[in-house]
Amino acid sequence: MTTSPPRQARAVERREQLLDAAARVFAQRGYADAQMDEIAAAADTSKGGLYFHFPTKEALVAAVIGRAGDILRRRVSRAMNAAGSDPVARADAALATLIETLSAHRSLARVLAGETLGGSAATRERVAEIEDEFVELIALELRSALDSGRLSQLDAPLDPNLTARAWVGMVQTTLSAWAAGRVTTPIDRIYPELRRLLLRSAGVPLESIQHIRTAKE
């Protein structure tokens, strides 16, 4: 017997509701202190209903992180494609979209920041894999920009991998502090400031930074 499309749609919607509730509770309580019955209550379901979808808390947080990674991949891919072929604009679009997406999902930002994950080594590894994926994505654009002469104001040789890791780390740290309330700068002002620091650090000419800013804003 096959599941009908309406039933499948309801199951997907219910799973999303469970993941939303779990993300909120993990962000508020941390992985170690979050309880499955608390998450079930936040999702307005029974504990048995929650366990039907996710048999363990580890499976649940893995699903929360996996969904966050999927959301980021889709949105970043669209933004980079819209930015065209210029590698600097593509890298800029990727970072701007990371902030835009995670600022709209504050609980996911806190979960991905790692500060709520407690002692779950497997969970931290999943977060690190997502971070590494985006570091490589930015590094690829930096290599292309370097090869095409777009980084014309370097005062020392540039390591694309190290620079990309520094960029992603700066975005991640700043966004984590914002999500935790330690940064009070409005979210719409955070990336314009970071953009100036990041692009200048890679030797992007000032006029190019201004052009990117104007085009995006």
mmCIF file of C-alpha atoms in Angstrom:
data_model
loop_
_atom_site.group_PDB
_atom_site.id
_atom_site.type_symbol
_atom_site.label_atom_id
_atom_site.label_comp_id
_atom_site.label_asym_id
_atom_site.label_seq_id
_atom_site.Cartn_x
_atom_site.Cartn_y
_atom_site.Cartn_z
ATOM 1 C CA MET A 1 0.000 0.000 0.000
ATOM 2 C CA THR A 2 1.437 3.375 -0.999
ATOM 3 C CA THR A 3 1.145 6.573 0.986
ATOM 4 C CA SER A 4 -1.123 9.148 -0.621
ATOM 5 C CA PRO A 5 0.405 12.504 -1.658
ATOM 6 C CA PRO A 6 -1.701 14.476 0.898
ATOM 7 C CA ARG A 7 -0.545 12.147 3.660
ATOM 8 C CA GLN A 8 3.054 12.461 2.504
ATOM 9 C CA ALA A 9 2.730 16.259 2.499
ATOM 10 C CA ARG A 10 1.332 16.209 6.036
ATOM 11 C CA ALA A 11 4.176 13.957 7.186
ATOM 12 C CA VAL A 12 6.771 16.316 5.708
ATOM 13 C CA GLU A 13 5.051 19.314 7.270
ATOM 14 C CA ARG A 14 4.905 17.581 10.643
ATOM 15 C CA ARG A 15 8.578 16.682 10.465
ATOM 16 C CA GLU A 16 9.431 20.317 9.725
ATOM 17 C CA GLN A 17 7.390 21.435 12.736
ATOM 18 C CA LEU A 18 9.268 18.985 14.943
ATOM 19 C CA LEU A 19 12.620 20.229 13.655
ATOM 20 C CA ASP A 20 11.610 23.861 14.190
ATOM 21 C CA ALA A 21 10.630 23.111 17.781
ATOM 22 C CA ALA A 22 13.801 21.112 18.385
ATOM 23 C CA ALA A 23 15.990 23.908 17.027
ATOM 24 C CA ARG A 24 14.336 26.399 19.386
ATOM 25 C CA VAL A 25 14.765 24.156 22.423
ATOM 26 C CA PHE A 26 18.368 23.231 21.595
ATOM 27 C CA ALA A 27 19.159 26.930 21.113
ATOM 28 C CA GLN A 28 17.553 27.900 24.421
ATOM 29 C CA ARG A 29 18.613 24.980 26.604
ATOM 30 C CA GLY A 30 21.684 23.512 24.928
ATOM 31 C CA TYR A 31 21.993 19.951 23.703
ATOM 32 C CA ALA A 32 22.856 18.436 27.092
ATOM 33 C CA ASP A 33 19.941 20.014 28.991
ATOM 34 C CA ALA A 34 17.278 19.764 26.287
ATOM 35 C CA GLN A 35 14.753 17.015 27.022
ATOM 36 C CA MET A 36 12.726 15.097 24.457
ATOM 37 C CA ASP A 37 9.467 15.705 26.363
ATOM 38 C CA GLU A 38 10.234 19.432 26.370
ATOM 39 C CA ILE A 39 10.754 19.351 22.602
ATOM 40 C CA ALA A 40 7.528 17.369 22.159
ATOM 41 C CA ALA A 41 5.630 19.967 24.169
ATOM 42 C CA ALA A 42 7.146 22.788 22.106
ATOM 43 C CA ALA A 43 5.969 20.991 18.952
ATOM 44 C CA ASP A 44 2.512 20.374 20.458
ATOM 45 C CA THR A 45 2.815 16.626 20.072
ATOM 46 C CA SER A 46 3.251 13.606 22.280
ATOM 47 C CA LYS A 47 6.609 12.243 23.296
ATOM 48 C CA GLY A 48 5.705 9.053 21.430
ATOM 49 C CA GLY A 49 4.952 11.084 18.312
ATOM 50 C CA LEU A 50 8.381 12.683 18.526
ATOM 51 C CA TYR A 51 10.110 9.329 19.019
ATOM 52 C CA PHE A 52 8.204 7.941 16.026
ATOM 53 C CA HIS A 53 10.108 10.382 13.801
ATOM 54 C CA PHE A 54 13.378 10.578 15.769
ATOM 55 C CA PRO A 55 14.256 7.597 17.996
ATOM 56 C CA THR A 56 17.010 9.417 19.902
ATOM 57 C CA LYS A 57 18.000 12.953 20.817
ATOM 58 C CA GLU A 58 21.196 12.457 18.814
ATOM 59 C CA ALA A 59 19.149 11.576 15.726
ATOM 60 C CA LEU A 60 17.014 14.656 16.279
ATOM 61 C CA VAL A 61 19.878 17.128 16.569
ATOM 62 C CA ALA A 62 21.546 15.500 13.551
ATOM 63 C CA ALA A 63 18.364 16.130 11.575
ATOM 64 C CA VAL A 64 18.222 19.757 12.769
ATOM 65 C CA ILE A 65 21.794 20.317 11.618
ATOM 66 C CA GLY A 66 21.254 18.442 8.365
ATOM 67 C CA ARG A 67 18.247 20.581 7.513
ATOM 68 C CA ALA A 68 20.186 23.744 8.330
ATOM 69 C CA GLY A 69 22.908 22.644 5.941
ATOM 70 C CA ASP A 70 20.356 21.928 3.203
ATOM 71 C CA ILE A 71 18.721 25.345 3.620
ATOM 72 C CA LEU A 72 22.082 27.091 3.441
ATOM 73 C CA ARG A 73 23.218 25.143 0.368
ATOM 74 C CA ARG A 74 20.076 25.939 -1.597
ATOM 75 C CA ARG A 75 20.042 29.635 -0.780
ATOM 76 C CA VAL A 76 23.769 30.166 -1.232
ATOM 77 C CA SER A 77 23.711 28.335 -4.565
ATOM 78 C CA ARG A 78 20.888 30.566 -5.844
ATOM 79 C CA ALA A 79 22.653 33.721 -4.663
ATOM 80 C CA MET A 80 25.963 32.748 -6.246
ATOM 81 C CA ASN A 81 24.300 31.920 -9.551
ATOM 82 C CA ALA A 82 22.518 35.272 -9.494
ATOM 83 C CA ALA A 83 25.842 37.034 -8.874
ATOM 84 C CA GLY A 84 27.128 35.932 -12.286
ATOM 85 C CA SER A 85 30.661 34.888 -13.170
ATOM 86 C CA ASP A 86 32.739 37.388 -11.154
ATOM 87 C CA PRO A 87 34.395 35.271 -8.412
ATOM 88 C CA VAL A 88 34.603 38.181 -5.955
ATOM 89 C CA ALA A 89 30.894 38.918 -6.348
ATOM 90 C CA ARG A 90 30.103 35.199 -5.995
ATOM 91 C CA ALA A 91 32.107 34.879 -2.769
ATOM 92 C CA ASP A 92 30.495 38.051 -1.451
ATOM 93 C CA ALA A 93 27.022 36.724 -2.324
ATOM 94 C CA ALA A 94 27.744 33.452 -0.526
ATOM 95 C CA LEU A 95 28.791 35.133 2.722
ATOM 96 C CA ALA A 96 25.986 37.685 2.607
ATOM 97 C CA THR A 97 23.468 34.879 2.123
ATOM 98 C CA LEU A 98 24.878 32.900 5.050
ATOM 99 C CA ILE A 99 24.225 35.866 7.327
ATOM 100 C CA GLU A 100 20.860 36.663 5.793
ATOM 101 C CA THR A 101 19.661 33.068 6.099
ATOM 102 C CA LEU A 102 20.892 32.397 9.620
ATOM 103 C CA SER A 103 19.666 35.759 10.885
ATOM 104 C CA ALA A 104 16.196 34.719 9.716
ATOM 105 C CA HIS A 105 16.596 31.424 11.615
ATOM 106 C CA ARG A 106 18.171 32.627 14.858
ATOM 107 C CA SER A 107 17.764 29.274 16.610
ATOM 108 C CA LEU A 108 19.626 27.506 13.807
ATOM 109 C CA ALA A 109 22.374 30.107 14.029
ATOM 110 C CA ARG A 110 22.850 29.287 17.697
ATOM 111 C CA VAL A 111 22.820 25.534 17.073
ATOM 112 C CA LEU A 112 25.359 25.809 14.253
ATOM 113 C CA ALA A 113 27.526 28.074 16.387
ATOM 114 C CA GLY A 114 28.296 24.989 18.450
ATOM 115 C CA GLU A 115 27.864 26.699 21.799
ATOM 116 C CA THR A 116 24.635 24.773 22.452
ATOM 117 C CA LEU A 117 25.931 21.314 21.519
ATOM 118 C CA GLY A 118 27.416 20.280 24.814
ATOM 119 C CA GLY A 119 29.615 17.216 24.701
ATOM 120 C CA SER A 120 28.222 15.651 21.537
ATOM 121 C CA ALA A 121 31.358 14.987 19.483
ATOM 122 C CA ALA A 122 29.384 13.520 16.588
ATOM 123 C CA THR A 123 27.188 16.615 16.429
ATOM 124 C CA ARG A 124 30.154 18.974 16.507
ATOM 125 C CA GLU A 125 31.667 16.953 13.670
ATOM 126 C CA ARG A 126 28.518 17.449 11.577
ATOM 127 C CA VAL A 127 28.684 21.198 12.146
ATOM 128 C CA ALA A 128 32.381 21.193 11.234
ATOM 129 C CA GLU A 129 31.586 19.369 7.982
ATOM 130 C CA ILE A 130 29.134 22.121 6.985
ATOM 131 C CA GLU A 131 31.703 24.774 7.873
ATOM 132 C CA ASP A 132 34.380 22.986 5.825
ATOM 133 C CA GLU A 133 32.020 22.767 2.864
ATOM 134 C CA PHE A 134 31.481 26.532 2.812
ATOM 135 C CA VAL A 135 35.172 27.231 3.389
ATOM 136 C CA GLU A 136 35.989 25.207 0.272
ATOM 137 C CA LEU A 137 33.241 26.995 -1.650
ATOM 138 C CA ILE A 138 34.733 30.411 -0.809
ATOM 139 C CA ALA A 139 38.296 29.169 -1.393
ATOM 140 C CA LEU A 140 37.335 28.061 -4.902
ATOM 141 C CA GLU A 141 36.149 31.586 -5.748
ATOM 142 C CA LEU A 142 39.251 33.127 -4.178
ATOM 143 C CA ARG A 143 41.476 30.888 -6.307
ATOM 144 C CA SER A 144 39.592 31.982 -9.395
ATOM 145 C CA ALA A 145 39.853 35.656 -8.391
ATOM 146 C CA LEU A 146 43.580 35.267 -7.760
ATOM 147 C CA ASP A 147 44.185 33.547 -11.088
ATOM 148 C CA SER A 148 42.210 36.190 -12.996
ATOM 149 C CA GLY A 149 44.033 39.114 -11.387
ATOM 150 C CA ARG A 150 41.004 40.397 -9.466
ATOM 151 C CA LEU A 151 43.009 40.595 -6.232
ATOM 152 C CA SER A 152 45.327 43.360 -7.358
ATOM 153 C CA GLN A 153 46.184 45.016 -4.039
ATOM 154 C CA LEU A 154 47.790 42.167 -2.139
ATOM 155 C CA ASP A 155 50.818 43.060 -0.061
ATOM 156 C CA ALA A 156 51.734 39.387 0.470
ATOM 157 C CA PRO A 157 50.939 36.048 -1.204
ATOM 158 C CA LEU A 158 47.379 34.905 -0.509
ATOM 159 C CA ASP A 159 46.490 31.395 0.630
ATOM 160 C CA PRO A 160 42.888 30.883 -0.615
ATOM 161 C CA ASN A 161 42.140 28.094 1.864
ATOM 162 C CA LEU A 162 43.412 29.989 4.893
ATOM 163 C CA THR A 163 41.745 33.223 3.807
ATOM 164 C CA ALA A 164 38.440 31.437 3.183
ATOM 165 C CA ARG A 165 38.627 29.833 6.630
ATOM 166 C CA ALA A 166 39.273 33.235 8.203
ATOM 167 C CA TRP A 167 36.342 34.750 6.303
ATOM 168 C CA VAL A 168 33.885 32.024 7.266
ATOM 169 C CA GLY A 169 35.187 32.081 10.833
ATOM 170 C CA MET A 170 34.680 35.830 11.133
ATOM 171 C CA VAL A 171 31.140 35.569 9.796
ATOM 172 C CA GLN A 172 30.365 32.602 12.035
ATOM 173 C CA THR A 173 31.795 34.207 15.191
ATOM 174 C CA THR A 174 30.039 37.516 14.596
ATOM 175 C CA LEU A 175 26.729 35.867 13.826
ATOM 176 C CA SER A 176 27.044 33.602 16.869
ATOM 177 C CA ALA A 177 27.574 36.640 19.095
ATOM 178 C CA TRP A 178 24.584 38.365 17.487
ATOM 179 C CA ALA A 179 22.370 35.301 17.979
ATOM 180 C CA ALA A 180 23.388 35.149 21.648
ATOM 181 C CA GLY A 181 22.680 38.864 22.126
ATOM 182 C CA ARG A 182 26.329 39.845 22.660
ATOM 183 C CA VAL A 183 26.355 41.965 19.488
ATOM 184 C CA THR A 184 23.666 44.644 19.402
ATOM 185 C CA THR A 185 24.402 45.970 15.918
ATOM 186 C CA PRO A 186 21.290 45.551 13.737
ATOM 187 C CA ILE A 187 21.638 42.536 11.481
ATOM 188 C CA ASP A 188 21.286 44.621 8.315
ATOM 189 C CA ARG A 189 24.426 46.560 9.280
ATOM 190 C CA ILE A 190 26.614 43.607 10.194
ATOM 191 C CA TYR A 191 27.583 42.295 6.783
ATOM 192 C CA PRO A 192 28.270 45.657 5.094
ATOM 193 C CA GLU A 193 30.927 46.236 7.762
ATOM 194 C CA LEU A 194 32.312 42.717 7.496
ATOM 195 C CA ARG A 195 32.332 42.955 3.686
ATOM 196 C CA ARG A 196 34.712 45.914 3.783
ATOM 197 C CA LEU A 197 37.103 44.098 6.134
ATOM 198 C CA LEU A 198 36.963 40.770 4.312
ATOM 199 C CA LEU A 199 37.362 42.013 0.761
ATOM 200 C CA ARG A 200 40.135 44.462 1.606
ATOM 201 C CA SER A 201 41.988 41.670 3.429
ATOM 202 C CA ALA A 202 42.083 39.748 0.138
ATOM 203 C CA GLY A 203 43.406 42.642 -1.905
ATOM 204 C CA VAL A 204 40.146 43.573 -3.626
ATOM 205 C CA PRO A 205 40.444 47.171 -4.886
ATOM 206 C CA LEU A 206 38.337 49.725 -3.037
ATOM 207 C CA GLU A 207 36.403 50.658 -6.179
ATOM 208 C CA SER A 208 35.408 47.019 -6.631
ATOM 209 C CA ILE A 209 34.115 46.861 -3.065
ATOM 210 C CA GLN A 210 32.067 49.990 -3.689
ATOM 211 C CA HIS A 211 30.680 48.493 -6.890
ATOM 212 C CA ILE A 212 29.666 45.277 -5.133
ATOM 213 C CA ARG A 213 28.052 47.244 -2.304
ATOM 214 C CA THR A 214 26.078 49.405 -4.709
ATOM 215 C CA ALA A 215 24.941 46.447 -6.777
ATOM 216 C CA LYS A 216 23.706 44.518 -3.726
ATOM 217 C CA GLU A 217 22.149 47.394 -1.819
#
